[in-house]
Short mmCIF file of C-alpha atoms in Angstrom, two decimals:
data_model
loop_
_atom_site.label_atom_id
_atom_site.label_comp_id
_atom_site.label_asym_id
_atom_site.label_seq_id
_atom_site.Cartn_x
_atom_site.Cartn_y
_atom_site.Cartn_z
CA UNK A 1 -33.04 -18.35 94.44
CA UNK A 2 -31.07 -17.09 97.27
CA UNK A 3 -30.48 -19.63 99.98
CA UNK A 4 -30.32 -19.36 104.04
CA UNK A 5 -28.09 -16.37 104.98
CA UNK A 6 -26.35 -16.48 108.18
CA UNK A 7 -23.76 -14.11 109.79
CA UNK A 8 -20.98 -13.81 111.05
CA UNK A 9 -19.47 -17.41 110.18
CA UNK A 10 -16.82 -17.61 112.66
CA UNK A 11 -17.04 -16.14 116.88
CA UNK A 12 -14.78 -16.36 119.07
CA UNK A 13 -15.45 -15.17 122.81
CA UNK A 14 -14.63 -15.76 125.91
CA UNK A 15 -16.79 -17.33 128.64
CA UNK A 16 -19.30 -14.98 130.39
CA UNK A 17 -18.85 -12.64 128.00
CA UNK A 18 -22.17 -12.22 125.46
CA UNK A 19 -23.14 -13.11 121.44
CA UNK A 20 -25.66 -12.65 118.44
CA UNK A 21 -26.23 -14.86 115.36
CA UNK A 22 -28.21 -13.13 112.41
CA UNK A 23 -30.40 -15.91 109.87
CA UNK A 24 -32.21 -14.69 106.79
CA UNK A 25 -33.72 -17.23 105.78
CA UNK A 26 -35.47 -18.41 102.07
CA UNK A 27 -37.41 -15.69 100.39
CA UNK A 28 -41.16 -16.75 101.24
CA UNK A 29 -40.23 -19.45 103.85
CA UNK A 30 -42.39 -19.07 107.05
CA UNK A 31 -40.63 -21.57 109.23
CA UNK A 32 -37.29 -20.99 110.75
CA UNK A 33 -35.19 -23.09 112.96
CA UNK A 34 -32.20 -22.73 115.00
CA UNK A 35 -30.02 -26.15 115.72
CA UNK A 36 -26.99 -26.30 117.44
CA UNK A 37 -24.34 -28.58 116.20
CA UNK A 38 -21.79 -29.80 118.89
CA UNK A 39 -18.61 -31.30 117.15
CA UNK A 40 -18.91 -34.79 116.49
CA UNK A 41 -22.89 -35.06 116.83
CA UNK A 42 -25.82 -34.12 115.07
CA UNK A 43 -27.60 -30.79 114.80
CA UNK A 44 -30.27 -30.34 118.00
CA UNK A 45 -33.05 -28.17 117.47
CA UNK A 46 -32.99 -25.17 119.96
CA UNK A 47 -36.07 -23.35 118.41
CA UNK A 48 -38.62 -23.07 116.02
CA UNK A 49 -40.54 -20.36 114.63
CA UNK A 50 -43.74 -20.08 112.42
CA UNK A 51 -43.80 -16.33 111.05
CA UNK A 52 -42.81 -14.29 114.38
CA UNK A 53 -44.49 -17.40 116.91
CA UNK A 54 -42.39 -19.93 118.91
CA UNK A 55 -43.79 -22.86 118.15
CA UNK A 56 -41.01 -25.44 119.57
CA UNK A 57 -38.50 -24.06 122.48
CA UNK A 58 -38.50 -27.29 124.83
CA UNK A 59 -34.43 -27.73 124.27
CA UNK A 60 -33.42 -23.98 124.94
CA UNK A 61 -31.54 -23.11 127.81
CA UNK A 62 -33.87 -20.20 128.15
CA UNK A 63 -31.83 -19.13 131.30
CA UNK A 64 -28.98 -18.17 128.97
CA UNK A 65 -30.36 -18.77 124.84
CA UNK A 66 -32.98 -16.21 123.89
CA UNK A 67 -33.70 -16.12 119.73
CA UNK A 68 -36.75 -13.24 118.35
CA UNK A 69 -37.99 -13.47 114.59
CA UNK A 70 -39.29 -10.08 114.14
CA UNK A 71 -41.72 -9.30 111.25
CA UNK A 72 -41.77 -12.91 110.48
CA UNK A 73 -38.11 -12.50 108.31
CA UNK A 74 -34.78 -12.68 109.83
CA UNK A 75 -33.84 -14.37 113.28
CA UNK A 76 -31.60 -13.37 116.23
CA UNK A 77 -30.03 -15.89 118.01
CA UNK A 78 -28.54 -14.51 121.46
CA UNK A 79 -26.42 -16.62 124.21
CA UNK A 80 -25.72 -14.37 127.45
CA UNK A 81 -23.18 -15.23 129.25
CA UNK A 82 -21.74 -17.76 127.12
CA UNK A 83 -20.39 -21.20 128.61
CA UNK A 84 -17.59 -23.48 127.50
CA UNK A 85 -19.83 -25.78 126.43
CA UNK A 86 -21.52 -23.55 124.18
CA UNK A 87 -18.98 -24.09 121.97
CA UNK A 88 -20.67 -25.33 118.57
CA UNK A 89 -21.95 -25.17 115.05
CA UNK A 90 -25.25 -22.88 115.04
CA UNK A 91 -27.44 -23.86 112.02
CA UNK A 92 -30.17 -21.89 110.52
CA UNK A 93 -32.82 -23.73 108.66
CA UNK A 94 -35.79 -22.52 107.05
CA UNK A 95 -38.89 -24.12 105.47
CA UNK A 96 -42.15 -23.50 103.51
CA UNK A 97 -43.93 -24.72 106.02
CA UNK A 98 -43.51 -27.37 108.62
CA UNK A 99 -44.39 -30.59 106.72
CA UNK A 100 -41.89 -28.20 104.18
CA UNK A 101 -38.30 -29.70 103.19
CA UNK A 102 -35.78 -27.99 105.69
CA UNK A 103 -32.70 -26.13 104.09
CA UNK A 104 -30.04 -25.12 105.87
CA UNK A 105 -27.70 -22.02 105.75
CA UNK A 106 -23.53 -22.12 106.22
CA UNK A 107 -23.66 -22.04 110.12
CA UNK A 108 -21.83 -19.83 112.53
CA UNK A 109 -19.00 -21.54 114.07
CA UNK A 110 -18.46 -20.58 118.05
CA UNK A 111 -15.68 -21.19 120.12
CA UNK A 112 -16.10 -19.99 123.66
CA UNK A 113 -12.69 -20.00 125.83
CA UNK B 1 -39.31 -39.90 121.90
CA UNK B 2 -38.02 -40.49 118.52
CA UNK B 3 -34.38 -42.07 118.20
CA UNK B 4 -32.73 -42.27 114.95
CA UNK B 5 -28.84 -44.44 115.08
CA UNK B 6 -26.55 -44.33 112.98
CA UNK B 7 -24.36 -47.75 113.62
CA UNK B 8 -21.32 -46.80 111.03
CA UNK B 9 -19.12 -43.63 112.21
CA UNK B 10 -16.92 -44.05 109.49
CA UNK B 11 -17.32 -45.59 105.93
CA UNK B 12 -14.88 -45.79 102.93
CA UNK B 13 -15.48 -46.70 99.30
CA UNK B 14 -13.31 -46.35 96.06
CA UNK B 15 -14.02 -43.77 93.22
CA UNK B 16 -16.86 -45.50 90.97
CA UNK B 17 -17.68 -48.31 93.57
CA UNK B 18 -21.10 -48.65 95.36
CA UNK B 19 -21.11 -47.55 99.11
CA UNK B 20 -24.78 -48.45 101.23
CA UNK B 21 -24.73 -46.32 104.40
CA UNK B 22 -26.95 -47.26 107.57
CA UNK B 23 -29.93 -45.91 109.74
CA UNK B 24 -32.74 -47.52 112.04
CA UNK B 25 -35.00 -45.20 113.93
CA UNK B 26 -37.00 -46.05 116.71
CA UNK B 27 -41.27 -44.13 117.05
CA UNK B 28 -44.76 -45.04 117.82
CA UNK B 29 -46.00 -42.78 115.01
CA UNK B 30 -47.11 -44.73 111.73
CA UNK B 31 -46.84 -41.48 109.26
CA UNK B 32 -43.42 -39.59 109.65
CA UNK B 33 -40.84 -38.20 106.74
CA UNK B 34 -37.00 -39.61 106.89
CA UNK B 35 -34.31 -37.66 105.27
CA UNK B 36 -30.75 -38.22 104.13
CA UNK B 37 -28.26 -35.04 104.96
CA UNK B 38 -24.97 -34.41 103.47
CA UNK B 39 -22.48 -32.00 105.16
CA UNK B 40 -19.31 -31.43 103.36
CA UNK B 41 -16.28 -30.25 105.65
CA UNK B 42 -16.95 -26.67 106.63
CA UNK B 43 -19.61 -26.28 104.45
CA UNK B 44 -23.80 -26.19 104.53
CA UNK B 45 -25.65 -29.03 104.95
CA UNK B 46 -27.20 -30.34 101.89
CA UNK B 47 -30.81 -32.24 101.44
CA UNK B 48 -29.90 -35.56 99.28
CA UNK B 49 -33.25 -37.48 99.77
CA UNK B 50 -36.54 -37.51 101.25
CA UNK B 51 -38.96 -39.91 101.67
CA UNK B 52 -42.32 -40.65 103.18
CA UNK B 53 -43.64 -42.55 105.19
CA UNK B 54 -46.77 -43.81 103.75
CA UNK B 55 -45.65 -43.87 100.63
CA UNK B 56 -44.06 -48.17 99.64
CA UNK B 57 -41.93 -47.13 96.63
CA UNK B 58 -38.33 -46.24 97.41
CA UNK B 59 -37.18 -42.56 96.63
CA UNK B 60 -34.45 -42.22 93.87
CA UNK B 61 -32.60 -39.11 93.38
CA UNK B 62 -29.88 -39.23 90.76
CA UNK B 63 -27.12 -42.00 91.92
CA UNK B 64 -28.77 -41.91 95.44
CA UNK B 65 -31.59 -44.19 96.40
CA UNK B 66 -32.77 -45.39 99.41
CA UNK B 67 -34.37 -48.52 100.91
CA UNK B 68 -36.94 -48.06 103.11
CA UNK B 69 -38.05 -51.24 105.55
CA UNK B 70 -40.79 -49.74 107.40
CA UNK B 71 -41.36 -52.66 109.57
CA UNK B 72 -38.34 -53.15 110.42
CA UNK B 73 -37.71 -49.30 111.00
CA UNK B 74 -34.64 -49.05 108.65
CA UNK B 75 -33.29 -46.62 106.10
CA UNK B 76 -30.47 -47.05 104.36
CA UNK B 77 -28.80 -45.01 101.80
CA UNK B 78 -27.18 -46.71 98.76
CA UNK B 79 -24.46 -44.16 96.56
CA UNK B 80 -23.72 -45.60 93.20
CA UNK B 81 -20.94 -44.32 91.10
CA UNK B 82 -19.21 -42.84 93.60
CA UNK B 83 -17.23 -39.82 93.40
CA UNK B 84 -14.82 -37.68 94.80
CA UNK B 85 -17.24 -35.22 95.87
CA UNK B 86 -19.76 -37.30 97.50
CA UNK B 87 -16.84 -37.54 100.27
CA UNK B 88 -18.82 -35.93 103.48
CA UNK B 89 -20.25 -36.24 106.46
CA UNK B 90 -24.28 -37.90 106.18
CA UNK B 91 -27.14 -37.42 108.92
CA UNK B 92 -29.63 -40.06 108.69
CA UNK B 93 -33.10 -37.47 109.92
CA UNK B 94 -36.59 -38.23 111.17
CA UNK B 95 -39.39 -35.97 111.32
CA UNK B 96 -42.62 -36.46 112.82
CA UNK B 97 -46.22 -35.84 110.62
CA UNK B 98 -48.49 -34.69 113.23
CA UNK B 99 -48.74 -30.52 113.02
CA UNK B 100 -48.58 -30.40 117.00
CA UNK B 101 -45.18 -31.87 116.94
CA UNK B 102 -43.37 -29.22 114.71
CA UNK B 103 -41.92 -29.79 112.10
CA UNK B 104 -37.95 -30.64 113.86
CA UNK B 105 -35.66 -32.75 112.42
CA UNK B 106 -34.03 -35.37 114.97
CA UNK B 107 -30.63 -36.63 113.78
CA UNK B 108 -28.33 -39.71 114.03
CA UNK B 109 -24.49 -39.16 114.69
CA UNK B 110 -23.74 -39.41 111.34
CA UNK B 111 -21.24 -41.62 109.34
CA UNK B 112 -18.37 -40.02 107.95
CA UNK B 113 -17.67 -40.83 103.86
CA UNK B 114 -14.45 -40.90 102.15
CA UNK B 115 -13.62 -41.69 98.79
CA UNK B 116 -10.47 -43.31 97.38
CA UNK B 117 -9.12 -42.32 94.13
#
């Protein structure tokens, strides 16, 4: 079984300037969730989807974060303009459903000068 | 709000030794899942253990068991046999039961394994 694909693996931008993360997740998996992981800490949910719905977007910075799920499948992640301190580790996850072990795909790495 | 801590940043045990890493977690809730999370450097994060809430017997996967003090809200992770490989970073994870909540995982800072030849 194919796990969580996630693209590209490493970004680097600078500041102001705008990005896209791509997650497919788990064949079947109806639940997807974006973390971000700042170095040193651990992974903060950003958002969650059930099929194509938000159901959990309290923690993103929705002035500058937007993420879509269309068709229930694959998730875009999209920071515009980036800050510094968007500088992270963006993780992927995906589940069955929400009471549904969470796995996680190979994260995109962003470095924002 | 949920709080999960993670008192040990760093932990060290030799090859084939016994290592017992440490998590409390602060809720109201009385049913909730906690989860053990291994990230290897530069690499995926990796499920190692799962257990719920309700449930009194410790979960046991492999060389990794856990011991669960709900009272006391504790959840430690014990690694017998140690190996090279088990040398990683591990989140200590709580995640609420009600369906209104989600299903997000909130993490502890993590404790940082290594393992000595």
């Amino acid at each position: 079984e194919a796990g969580v694909a996630q693209s590209p693996r490493y970004k680097i931008i600078e500041k102001r300037q705008s990005v896209a993360f791509w997650c497919n997740p788990i064949s079947g998996h109806a639940t997807l969730y974006w973390y971000q992981q700042i170095l040193g800490q651990g992974p903060k949910l950003l958002i969650q989807f059930q099929n194509n719905g938000v159901v959990d977007d309290s923690q993103l910075p929705k002035d500058r974060f937007s993420a879509e799920r269309l068709k229930g499948v694959d998730s875009t992640l999209k920071i515009q303009p980036a800050k510094l301190e968007d500088s992270a580790v963006y993780l992927c996850a995906s589940s069955f459903g929400t009471r549904g072990s969470q796995y996680f795909g190979p994260g995109t790495r962003l470095l924002v000068l | 709000a949920q709080t999960v801590t993670q008192s040990q940043p760093e932990m060290s045990v030799q090859e084939a030794e016994t290592v017992t890493l440490s998590c409390t977690y602060d809720t109201s809730e009385s049913d909730y899942y906690l989860f053990w999370y291994k990230q290897p450097p530069s690499r995926q994060m990796i499920l190692v253990i799962r257990q719920e809430a309700y449930k009194q017997q410790n979960a046991t996967e492999n060389r990794f068991s856990v011991n669960f003090q709900k009272a006391a809200k504790s959840f430690s992770l014990k690694i017998s046999d140690s190996q090279l490989g088990d040398a990683a970073m591990y989140f200590c994870a709580y995640r609420g039961f009600q369906y209104n909540q989600g299903g997000k995982l909130i993490f502890g800072q993590g404790t940082e394994l290594s393992v000595k030849p």
